[in-house]
XYZ file of C-alpha atoms in Angstrom:
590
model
C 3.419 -27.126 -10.866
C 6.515 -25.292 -9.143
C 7.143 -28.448 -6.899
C 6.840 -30.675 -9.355
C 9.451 -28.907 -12.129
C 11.605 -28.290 -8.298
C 11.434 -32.130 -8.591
C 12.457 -32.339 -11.904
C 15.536 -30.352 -11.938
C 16.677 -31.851 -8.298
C 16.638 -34.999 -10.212
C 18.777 -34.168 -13.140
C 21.202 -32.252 -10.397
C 21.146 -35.735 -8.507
C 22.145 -37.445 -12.216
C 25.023 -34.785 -12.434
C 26.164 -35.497 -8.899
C 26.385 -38.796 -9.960
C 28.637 -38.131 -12.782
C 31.021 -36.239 -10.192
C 29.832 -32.994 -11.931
C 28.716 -32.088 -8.669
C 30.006 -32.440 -4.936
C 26.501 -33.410 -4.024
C 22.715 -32.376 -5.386
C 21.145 -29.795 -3.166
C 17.564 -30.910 -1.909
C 14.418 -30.062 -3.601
C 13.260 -27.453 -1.830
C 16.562 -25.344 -2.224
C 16.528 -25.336 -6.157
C 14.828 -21.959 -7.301
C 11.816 -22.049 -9.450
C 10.373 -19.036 -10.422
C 7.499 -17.971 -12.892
C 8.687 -16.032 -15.797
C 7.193 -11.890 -15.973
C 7.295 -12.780 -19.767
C 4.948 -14.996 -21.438
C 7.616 -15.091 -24.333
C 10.238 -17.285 -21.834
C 7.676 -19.820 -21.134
C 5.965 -20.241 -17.987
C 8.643 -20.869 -15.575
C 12.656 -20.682 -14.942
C 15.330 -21.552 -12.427
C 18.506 -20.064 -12.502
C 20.367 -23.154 -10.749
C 22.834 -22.973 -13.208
C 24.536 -19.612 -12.565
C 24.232 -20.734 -8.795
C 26.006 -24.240 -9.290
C 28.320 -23.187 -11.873
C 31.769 -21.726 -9.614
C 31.390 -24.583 -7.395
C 31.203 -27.385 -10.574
C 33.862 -25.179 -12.047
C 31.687 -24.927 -15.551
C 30.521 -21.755 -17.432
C 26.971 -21.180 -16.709
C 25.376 -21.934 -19.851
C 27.666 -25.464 -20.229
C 26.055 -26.606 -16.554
C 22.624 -25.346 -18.170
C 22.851 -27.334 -21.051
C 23.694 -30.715 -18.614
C 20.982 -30.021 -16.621
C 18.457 -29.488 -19.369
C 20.317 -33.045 -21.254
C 19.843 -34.927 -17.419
C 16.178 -33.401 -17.029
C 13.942 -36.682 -17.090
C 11.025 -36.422 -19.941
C 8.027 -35.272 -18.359
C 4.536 -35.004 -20.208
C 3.695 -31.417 -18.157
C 7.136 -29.910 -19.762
C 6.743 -28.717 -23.709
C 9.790 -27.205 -24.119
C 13.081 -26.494 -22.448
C 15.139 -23.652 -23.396
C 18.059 -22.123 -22.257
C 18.649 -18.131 -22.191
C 20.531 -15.264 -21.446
C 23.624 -16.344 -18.879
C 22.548 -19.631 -18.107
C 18.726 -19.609 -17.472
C 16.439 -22.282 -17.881
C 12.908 -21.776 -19.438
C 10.550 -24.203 -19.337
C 7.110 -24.068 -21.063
C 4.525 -26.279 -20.076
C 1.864 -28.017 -22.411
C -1.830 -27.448 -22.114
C -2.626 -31.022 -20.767
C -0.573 -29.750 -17.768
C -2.961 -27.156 -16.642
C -5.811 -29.152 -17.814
C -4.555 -31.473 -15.574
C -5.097 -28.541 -12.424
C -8.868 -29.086 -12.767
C -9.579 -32.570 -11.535
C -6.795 -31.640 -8.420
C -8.593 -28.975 -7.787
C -12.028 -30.644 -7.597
C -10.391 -33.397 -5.778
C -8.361 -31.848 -3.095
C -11.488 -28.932 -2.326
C -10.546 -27.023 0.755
C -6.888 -28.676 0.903
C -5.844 -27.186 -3.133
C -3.011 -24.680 -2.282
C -2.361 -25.779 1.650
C 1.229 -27.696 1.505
C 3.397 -28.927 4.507
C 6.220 -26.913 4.052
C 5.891 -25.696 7.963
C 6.753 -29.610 8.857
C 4.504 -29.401 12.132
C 7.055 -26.832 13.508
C 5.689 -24.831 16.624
C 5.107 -21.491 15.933
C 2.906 -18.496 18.516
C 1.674 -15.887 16.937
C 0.880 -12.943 19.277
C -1.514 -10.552 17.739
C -4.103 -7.792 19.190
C -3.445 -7.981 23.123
C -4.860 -4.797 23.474
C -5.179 -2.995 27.062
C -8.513 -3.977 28.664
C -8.999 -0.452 29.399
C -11.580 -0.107 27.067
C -14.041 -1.884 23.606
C -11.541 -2.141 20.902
C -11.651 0.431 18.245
C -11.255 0.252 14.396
C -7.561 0.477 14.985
C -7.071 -2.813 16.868
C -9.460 -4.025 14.233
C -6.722 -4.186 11.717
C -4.053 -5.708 13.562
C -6.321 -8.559 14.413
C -7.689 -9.200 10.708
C -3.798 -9.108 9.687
C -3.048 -11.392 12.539
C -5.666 -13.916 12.208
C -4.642 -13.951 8.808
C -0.693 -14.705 9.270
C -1.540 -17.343 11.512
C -3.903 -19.197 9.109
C -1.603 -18.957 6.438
C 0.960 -20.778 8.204
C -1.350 -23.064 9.547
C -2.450 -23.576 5.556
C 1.313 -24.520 4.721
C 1.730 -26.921 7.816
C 3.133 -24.958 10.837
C 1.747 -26.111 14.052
C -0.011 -22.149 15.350
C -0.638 -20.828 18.795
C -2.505 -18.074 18.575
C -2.065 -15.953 22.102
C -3.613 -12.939 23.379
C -1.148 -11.268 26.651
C -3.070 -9.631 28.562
C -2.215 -6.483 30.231
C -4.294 -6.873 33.306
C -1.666 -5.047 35.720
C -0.424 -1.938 36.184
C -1.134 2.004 36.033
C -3.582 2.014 33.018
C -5.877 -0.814 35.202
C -5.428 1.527 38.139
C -6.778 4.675 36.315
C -9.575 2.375 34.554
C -10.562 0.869 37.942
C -10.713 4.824 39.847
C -12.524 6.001 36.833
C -15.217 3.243 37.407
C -15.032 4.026 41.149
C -15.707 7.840 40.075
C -18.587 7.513 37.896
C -19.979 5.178 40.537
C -19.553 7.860 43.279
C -21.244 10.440 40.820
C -24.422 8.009 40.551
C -24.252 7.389 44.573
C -24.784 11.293 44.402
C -21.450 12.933 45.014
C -20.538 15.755 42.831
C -16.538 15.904 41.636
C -14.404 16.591 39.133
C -13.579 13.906 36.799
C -10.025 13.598 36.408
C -8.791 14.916 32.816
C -6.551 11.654 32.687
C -9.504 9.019 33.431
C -11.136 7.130 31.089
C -14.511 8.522 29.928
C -16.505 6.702 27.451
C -19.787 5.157 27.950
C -18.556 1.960 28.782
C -16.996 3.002 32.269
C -20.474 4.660 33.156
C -21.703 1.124 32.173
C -19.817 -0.465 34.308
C -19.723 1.847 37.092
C -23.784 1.673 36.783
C -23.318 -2.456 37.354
C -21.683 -1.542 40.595
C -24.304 0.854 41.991
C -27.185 -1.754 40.903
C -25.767 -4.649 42.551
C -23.895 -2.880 45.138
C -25.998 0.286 45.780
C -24.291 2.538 48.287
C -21.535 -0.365 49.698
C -18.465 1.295 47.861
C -19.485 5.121 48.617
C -16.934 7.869 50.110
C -17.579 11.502 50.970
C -16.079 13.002 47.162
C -14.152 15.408 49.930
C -12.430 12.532 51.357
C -11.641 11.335 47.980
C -10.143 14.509 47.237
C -8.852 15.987 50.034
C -5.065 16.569 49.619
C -5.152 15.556 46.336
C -2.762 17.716 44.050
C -4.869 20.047 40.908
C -5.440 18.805 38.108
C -4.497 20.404 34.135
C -7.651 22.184 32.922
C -7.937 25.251 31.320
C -8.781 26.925 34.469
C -5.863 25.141 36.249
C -2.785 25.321 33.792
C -0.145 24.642 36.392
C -1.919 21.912 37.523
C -0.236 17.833 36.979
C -2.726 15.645 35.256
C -0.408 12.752 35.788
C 0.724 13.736 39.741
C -3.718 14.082 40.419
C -4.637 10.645 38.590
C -2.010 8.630 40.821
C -3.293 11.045 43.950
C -6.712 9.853 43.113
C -5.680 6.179 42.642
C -3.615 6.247 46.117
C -7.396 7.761 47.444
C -9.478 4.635 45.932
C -6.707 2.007 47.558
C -6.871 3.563 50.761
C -10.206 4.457 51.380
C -11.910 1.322 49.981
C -9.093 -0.837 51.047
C -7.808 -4.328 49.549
C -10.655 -6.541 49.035
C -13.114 -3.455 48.160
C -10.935 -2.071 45.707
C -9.902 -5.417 43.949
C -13.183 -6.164 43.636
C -13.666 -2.648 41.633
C -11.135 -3.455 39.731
C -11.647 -6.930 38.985
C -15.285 -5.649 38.019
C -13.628 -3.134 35.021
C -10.902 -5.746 33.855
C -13.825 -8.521 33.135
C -16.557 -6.675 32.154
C -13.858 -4.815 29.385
C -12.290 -8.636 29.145
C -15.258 -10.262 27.920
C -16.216 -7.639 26.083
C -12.794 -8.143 23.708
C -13.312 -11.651 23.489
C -16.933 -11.905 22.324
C -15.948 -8.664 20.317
C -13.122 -10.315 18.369
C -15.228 -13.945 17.977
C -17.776 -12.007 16.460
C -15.165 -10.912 14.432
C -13.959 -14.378 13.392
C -10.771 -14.121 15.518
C -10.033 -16.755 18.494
C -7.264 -18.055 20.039
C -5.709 -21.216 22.004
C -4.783 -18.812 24.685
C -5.647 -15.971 26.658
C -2.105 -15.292 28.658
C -2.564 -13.248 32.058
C 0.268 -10.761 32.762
C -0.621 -10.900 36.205
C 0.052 -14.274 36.115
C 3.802 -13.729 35.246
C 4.050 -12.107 38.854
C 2.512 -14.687 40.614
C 4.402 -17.231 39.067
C 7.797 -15.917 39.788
C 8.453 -15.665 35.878
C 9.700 -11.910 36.762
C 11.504 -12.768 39.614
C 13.582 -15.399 37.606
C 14.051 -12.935 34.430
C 15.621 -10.101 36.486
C 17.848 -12.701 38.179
C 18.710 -14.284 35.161
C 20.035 -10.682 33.912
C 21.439 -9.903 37.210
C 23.619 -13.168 37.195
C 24.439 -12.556 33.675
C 25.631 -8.808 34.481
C 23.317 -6.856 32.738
C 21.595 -4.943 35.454
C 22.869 -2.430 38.328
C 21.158 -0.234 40.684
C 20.947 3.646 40.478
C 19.004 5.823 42.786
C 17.422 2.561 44.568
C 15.958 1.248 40.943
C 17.137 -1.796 39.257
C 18.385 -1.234 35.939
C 18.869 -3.057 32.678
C 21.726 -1.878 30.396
C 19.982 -2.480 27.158
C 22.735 0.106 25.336
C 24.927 -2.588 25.537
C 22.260 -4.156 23.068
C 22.111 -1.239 21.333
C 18.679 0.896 23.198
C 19.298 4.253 23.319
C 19.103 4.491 26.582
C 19.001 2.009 29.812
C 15.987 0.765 31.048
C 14.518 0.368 34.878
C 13.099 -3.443 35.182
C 12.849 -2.679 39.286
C 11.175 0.934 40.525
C 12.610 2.328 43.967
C 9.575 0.971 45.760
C 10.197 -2.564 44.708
C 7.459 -2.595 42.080
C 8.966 -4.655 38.873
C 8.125 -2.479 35.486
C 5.904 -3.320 32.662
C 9.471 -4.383 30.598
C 10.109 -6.778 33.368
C 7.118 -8.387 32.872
C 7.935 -8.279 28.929
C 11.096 -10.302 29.345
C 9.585 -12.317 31.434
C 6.745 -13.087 29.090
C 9.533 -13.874 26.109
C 11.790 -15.591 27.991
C 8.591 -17.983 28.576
C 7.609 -17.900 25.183
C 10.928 -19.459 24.075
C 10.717 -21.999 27.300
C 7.612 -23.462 26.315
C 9.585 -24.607 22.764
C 8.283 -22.355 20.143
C 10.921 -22.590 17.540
C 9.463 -19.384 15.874
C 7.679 -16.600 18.237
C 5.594 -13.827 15.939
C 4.509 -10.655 17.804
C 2.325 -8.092 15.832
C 2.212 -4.832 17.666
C 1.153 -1.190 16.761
C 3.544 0.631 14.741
C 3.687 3.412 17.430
C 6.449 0.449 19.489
C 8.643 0.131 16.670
C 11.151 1.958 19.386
C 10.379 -1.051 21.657
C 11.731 -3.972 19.225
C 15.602 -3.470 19.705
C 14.532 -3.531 23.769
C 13.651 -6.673 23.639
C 15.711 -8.457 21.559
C 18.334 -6.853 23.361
C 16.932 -8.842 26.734
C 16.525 -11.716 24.980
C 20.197 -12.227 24.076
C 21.401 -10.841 27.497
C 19.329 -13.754 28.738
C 21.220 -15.830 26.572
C 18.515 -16.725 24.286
C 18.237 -17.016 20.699
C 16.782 -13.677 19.497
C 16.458 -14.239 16.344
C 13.126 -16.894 16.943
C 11.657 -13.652 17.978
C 10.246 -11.773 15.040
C 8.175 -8.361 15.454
C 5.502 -7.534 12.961
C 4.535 -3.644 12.708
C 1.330 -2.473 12.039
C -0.196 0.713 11.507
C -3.525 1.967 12.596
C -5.975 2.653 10.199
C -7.877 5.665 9.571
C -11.270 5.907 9.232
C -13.038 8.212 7.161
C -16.486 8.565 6.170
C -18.303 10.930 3.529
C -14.303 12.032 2.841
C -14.309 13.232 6.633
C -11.260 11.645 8.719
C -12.870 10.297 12.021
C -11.422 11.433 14.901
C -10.423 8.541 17.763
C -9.083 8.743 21.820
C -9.400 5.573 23.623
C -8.977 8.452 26.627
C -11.217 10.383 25.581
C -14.216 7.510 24.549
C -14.365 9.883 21.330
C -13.462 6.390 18.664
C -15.884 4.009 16.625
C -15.642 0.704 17.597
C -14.838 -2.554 16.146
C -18.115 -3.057 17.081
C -19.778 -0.594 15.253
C -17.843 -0.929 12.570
C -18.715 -4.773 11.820
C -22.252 -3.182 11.828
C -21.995 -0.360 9.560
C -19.776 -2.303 6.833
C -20.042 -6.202 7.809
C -17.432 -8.340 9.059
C -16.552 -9.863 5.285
C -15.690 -6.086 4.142
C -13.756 -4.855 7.325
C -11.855 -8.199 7.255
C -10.824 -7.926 3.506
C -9.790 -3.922 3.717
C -7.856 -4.719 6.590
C -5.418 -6.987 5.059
C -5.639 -5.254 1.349
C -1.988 -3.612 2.412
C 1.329 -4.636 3.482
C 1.280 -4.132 7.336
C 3.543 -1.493 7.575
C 1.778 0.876 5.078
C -0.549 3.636 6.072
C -3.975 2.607 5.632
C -7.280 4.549 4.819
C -10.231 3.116 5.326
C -13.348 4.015 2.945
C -16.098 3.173 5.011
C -18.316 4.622 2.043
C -16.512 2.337 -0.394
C -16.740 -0.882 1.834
C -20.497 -0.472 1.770
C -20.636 0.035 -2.020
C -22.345 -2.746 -4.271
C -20.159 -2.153 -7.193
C -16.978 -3.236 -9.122
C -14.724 -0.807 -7.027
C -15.821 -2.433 -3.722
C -12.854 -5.122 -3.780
C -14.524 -7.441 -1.579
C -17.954 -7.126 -3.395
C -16.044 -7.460 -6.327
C -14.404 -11.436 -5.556
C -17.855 -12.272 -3.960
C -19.650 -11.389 -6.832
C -17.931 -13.551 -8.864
C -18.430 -17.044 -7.039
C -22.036 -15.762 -6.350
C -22.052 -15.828 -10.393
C -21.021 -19.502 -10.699
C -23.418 -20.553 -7.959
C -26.093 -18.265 -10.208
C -25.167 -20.586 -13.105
C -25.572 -23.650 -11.448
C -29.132 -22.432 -10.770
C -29.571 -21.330 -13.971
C -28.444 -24.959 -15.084
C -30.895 -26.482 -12.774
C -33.979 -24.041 -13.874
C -33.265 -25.760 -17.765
C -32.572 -29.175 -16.735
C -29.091 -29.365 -17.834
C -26.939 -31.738 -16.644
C -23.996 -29.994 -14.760
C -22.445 -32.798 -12.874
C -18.529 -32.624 -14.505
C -17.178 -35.651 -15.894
C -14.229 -37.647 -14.567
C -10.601 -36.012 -14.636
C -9.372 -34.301 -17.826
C -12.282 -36.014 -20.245
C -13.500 -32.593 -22.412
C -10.883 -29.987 -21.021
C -8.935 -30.046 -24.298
C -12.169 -27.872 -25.287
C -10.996 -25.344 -23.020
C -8.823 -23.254 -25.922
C -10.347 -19.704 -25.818
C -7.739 -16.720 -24.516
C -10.163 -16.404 -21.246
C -10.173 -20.371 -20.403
C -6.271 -20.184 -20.827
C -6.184 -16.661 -18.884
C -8.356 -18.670 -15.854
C -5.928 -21.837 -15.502
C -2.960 -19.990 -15.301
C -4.455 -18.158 -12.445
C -5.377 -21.367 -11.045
C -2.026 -22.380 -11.330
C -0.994 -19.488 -9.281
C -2.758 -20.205 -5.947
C -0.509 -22.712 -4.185
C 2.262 -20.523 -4.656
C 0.208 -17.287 -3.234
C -0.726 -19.130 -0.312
C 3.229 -20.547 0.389
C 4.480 -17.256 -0.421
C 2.126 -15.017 1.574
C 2.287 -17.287 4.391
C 6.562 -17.298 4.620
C 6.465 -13.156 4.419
C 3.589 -12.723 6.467
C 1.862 -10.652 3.514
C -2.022 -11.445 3.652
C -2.359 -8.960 0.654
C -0.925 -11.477 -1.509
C -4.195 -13.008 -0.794
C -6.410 -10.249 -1.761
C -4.394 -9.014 -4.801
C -4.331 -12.730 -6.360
C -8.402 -12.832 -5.572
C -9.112 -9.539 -6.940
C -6.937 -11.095 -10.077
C -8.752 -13.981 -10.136
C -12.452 -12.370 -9.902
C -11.426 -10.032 -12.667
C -10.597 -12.957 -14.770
C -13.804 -14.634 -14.095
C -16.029 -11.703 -14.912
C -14.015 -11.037 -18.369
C -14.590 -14.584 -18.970
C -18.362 -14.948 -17.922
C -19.080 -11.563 -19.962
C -17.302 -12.715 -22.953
C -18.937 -16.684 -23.179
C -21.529 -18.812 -22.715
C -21.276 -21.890 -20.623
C -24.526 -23.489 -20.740
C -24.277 -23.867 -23.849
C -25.593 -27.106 -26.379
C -22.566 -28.972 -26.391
C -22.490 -30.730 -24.244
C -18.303 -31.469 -24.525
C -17.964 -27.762 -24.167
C -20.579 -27.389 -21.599
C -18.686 -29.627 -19.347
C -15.631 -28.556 -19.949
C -16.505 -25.181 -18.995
C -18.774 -26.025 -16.340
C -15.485 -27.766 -14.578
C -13.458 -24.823 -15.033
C -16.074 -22.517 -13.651
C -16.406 -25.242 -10.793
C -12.481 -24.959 -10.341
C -12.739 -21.153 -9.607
C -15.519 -21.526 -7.441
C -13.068 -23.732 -5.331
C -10.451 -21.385 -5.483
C -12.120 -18.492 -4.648
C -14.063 -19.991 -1.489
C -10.350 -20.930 -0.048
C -8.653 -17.925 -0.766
C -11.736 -15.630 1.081
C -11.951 -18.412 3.936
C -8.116 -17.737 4.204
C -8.859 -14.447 5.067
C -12.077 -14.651 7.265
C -14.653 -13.663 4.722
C -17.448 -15.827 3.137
C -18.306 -16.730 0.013
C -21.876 -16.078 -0.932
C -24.248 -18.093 -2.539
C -26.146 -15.124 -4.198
C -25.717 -11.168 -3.854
């Protein structure tokens, strides 16, 4: 309905243009069409007027009044009216929203998806998690919210890359790989200390328990060895001790005393295992993507290499105290940052820049990252190397999300990926289901603090949001049956034939909403705001339920039957795209 009065009012600007009231029409897509907060002002307005009037040199409400005169008759439109300073109201007539119905049975799975994206290339980045351990219910939301934003602009015609970078270099791998080594040494038999600063959950005794099955003693060292010289480490007992000085004394140990091909093969073992672990994890959880980007690979490719050069030729770097540095408060950091340590070892920024400066060389005219609230800081970094690279920062847009918190029975759960003391994604798709935990996650705007009611997500009732929409196109399905069980005829009718039955509040309350979806879908998709999607379901259920409480729809008549049977058959179609939109099914029966 929007596009087509956008239509309608680009037309009567072209008619004006033509008149040499204008300097030229502006296309369709820039006239403003907006639905009206108050049923009273009809169902939609543009305010082109007050924006066109300075440059046509007319008072507002004179450039309204040519517009409306130009506007070409239209059987959707009722009633123009002008108001206020130059506003245009338009109310539509009832055969115009009758008309939704037969669209909406036509088009199925396509009603609300557009091609306002025009093919354009865009990669959203979204999860890329360490594979240092199973992803929690924290990573959990920012991969429901950014499976979602890619799927919306998929839905509105943007050609999506969906990319996972993985961080399969660096410290964190090294601690990961020597805690594996440890726990392996521990089930060879030796008897240590496990670093404070390793990783402890189950899974490393998992994997470390692969090793020694498949390996038995090949990878063993005297723990004294391992240990010997090796500076104390921060425990209660030991308070001067340096957690972060005996972790990398530990790590040094495993390189040396297992040597190259042992120890990559260690840590090759904990990257993969943890690896494929994420990626069955995250199918399960209806999230895939076209790539899985190695950061490793950045290295090995020269990608680095060329970045820091790039900066160096550019003048953005120096050296200080044998490091390479980056002088990112000339892009406004707070401080500069080392892209090259004293030992030659490039820094997990460098490989950053690297990995953007690629992002924009493979032609993505729009790059999306969604990252943990906790690297807001990190944002202004990168942008920063961006346009010292001379690129176009401004294709780069970063998404914040925050963590969730988990309670259960009103208790806040406690998580440490360090530690192993978190619930999984895992667990959680098994304690709530995937439908719930996908719908919760993307009930808020990314950036707002997020509880999550595991209690409530299990719930069968009308607070449980996601029960709530489900419910309600597991009702129409029930009346289909029910149809079926009395040998009613339920098969709707050709295009608008009966719908001018439809004149109850609740009929008129359900094809407004209708009317509503293509619009949710554009406008969640252009601000990256999945909740649109939820609020305008949970909307839509409620009007459902008020309606199938309040009528009868198998009722005699058959007119009236079909006429409501289509409607019901509309919302059904509705509903199903909205929760596929979001990763979350739409069940036959509850």
């Amino acid at each position: 309905m929007k596009s087509k009065l956008q239509e309608l009012v680009a037309q009567a600007l072209a008619t004006l243009a033509g008149q040499g009231l204008l300097a030229e029409a502006p296309a369709d897509h820039a006239v403003q069409i907006e639905r009206t907060r108050d049923p009273a002002h009809g169902d939609f307005a543009t305010n082109t007027a007050l924006v066109l009037a300075k440059p046509a040199r007319m008072k507002p409400r004179d450039l309204a009044q040519r517009l409306v005169d130009a506007l070409p008759a239209s059987p959707m439109v009722a009633a123009v009216e002008i108001a206020g300073p130059g506003f245009i109201n338009f109310r539509l007539t009832e055969d115009a929203y009758h008309a939704l119905i037969p669209e909406i049975l036509a088009r199925g799975p396509d009603y609300g998806r557009s091609q306002l994206g025009a093919g354009k290339r865009v990669q959203v980045e979204f999860v890329s998690a360490n594979p240092t351990g199973p992803l929690h219910v924290g990573h959990g939301r920012g991969a429901a919210y950014g499976a979602v934003v890619a799927d919306l602009l998929a839905a509105v015609g943007y050609s999506v890359h969906r990319e996972y970078y993985v961080n399969d270099a660096g410290r964190q791998m090294d601690i990961l790989a020597t805690s594996v080594w440890l726990r392996y040494l521990e089930l060879c038999g030796e008897s240590l200390g496990f670093p404070s600063n390793g990783y402890k959950g189950d899974y490393v005794w998992d994997i470390a328990a692969t090793l020694h099955r498949e390996h038995g003693d090949d990878y063993r060292a005297d723990a004294l060895e391992v240990f010997r010289g090796v500076p104390p480490d921060q425990r209660d007992d030991e308070p001067d001790g340096d957690k972060e000085a005996h972790i990398d004394a530990l790590i040094a140990a495993a390189k040396r005393l297992l040597g190259d091909n042992r120890y990559r093969f260690v840590f090759e073992l904990g990257l993969n295992t943890i690896l494929d672990d994420i990626r069955a994890d995250l199918h399960e959880f209806g999230v895939d993507y076209q790539e899985w980007y190695s950061e490793r690979a950045l290295t090995e490719s020269g990608a680095v290499n060329k970045a820091i050069e790039r900066l160096r030729e550019a003048g953005h770097v120096y050296e200080q105290a044998g490091a390479l540095w980056f002088r990112s408060t000339d892009f406004g950091d707070e401080k500069d940052r080392v892209i090259e340590r004293e030992n030659g070892q490039t820094t997990y920024f460098a490989s950053d820049i690297a990995y953007h400066m690629d992002k924009l060389e493979r032609g993505f005219e729009r790059v999306i990252d969604i990252w943990g609230a906790d690297h807001h800081g990190y944002v202004p970094r990168v942008k920063g190397a961006l346009k010292a690279l001379g690129d176009d920062a401004d294709r780069l847009e970063v998404l914040l999300v925050q963590f969730a918190v988990l309670y259960r029975g009103g208790e806040k759960v406690q998580m440490s990926t360090r530690s192993g003391e978190f619930v999984t994604l895992r667990q959680l798709r098994k304690e709530v289901g995937r439908d719930a935990a996908r719908f919760f996650y993307v009930m808020r705007r990314c950036e707002q603090h997020m509880d999550f009611d595991l209690d409530l997500a299990k719930s069968q009732s009308a607070d449980n949001p996601v029960y709530y929409v489900q419910y309600a196109h597991a009702r129409v399905e029930s009346v289909l049956r029910q149809a079926a069980d009395k040998c009613m005829p339920v098969e709707p009718s050709r295009g608008t034939v009966n719908l001018q039955r439809l004149s109850e509040a609740h009929e008129q309350a359900l094809l407004r909403s209708l009317s509503r979806w293509p619009e949710v879908v554009e406008g969640a998709a252009m601000t990256a705001e999945p909740h649109q999607v939820t609020n305008y379901l949970r909307e839509l259920a409620n009007d459902f339920h008020t309606y199938y409480n309040a009528h009868q729809f198998l009722v005699d008549d058959a007119e009236l039957r079909d006429a409501r049977i289509k409607l019901i058959l509309a919302v059904r179609q509705v509903l199903r795209n909205g929760l596929g939109l979001i990763g979350v099914s739409a069940p036959d029966r509850m």
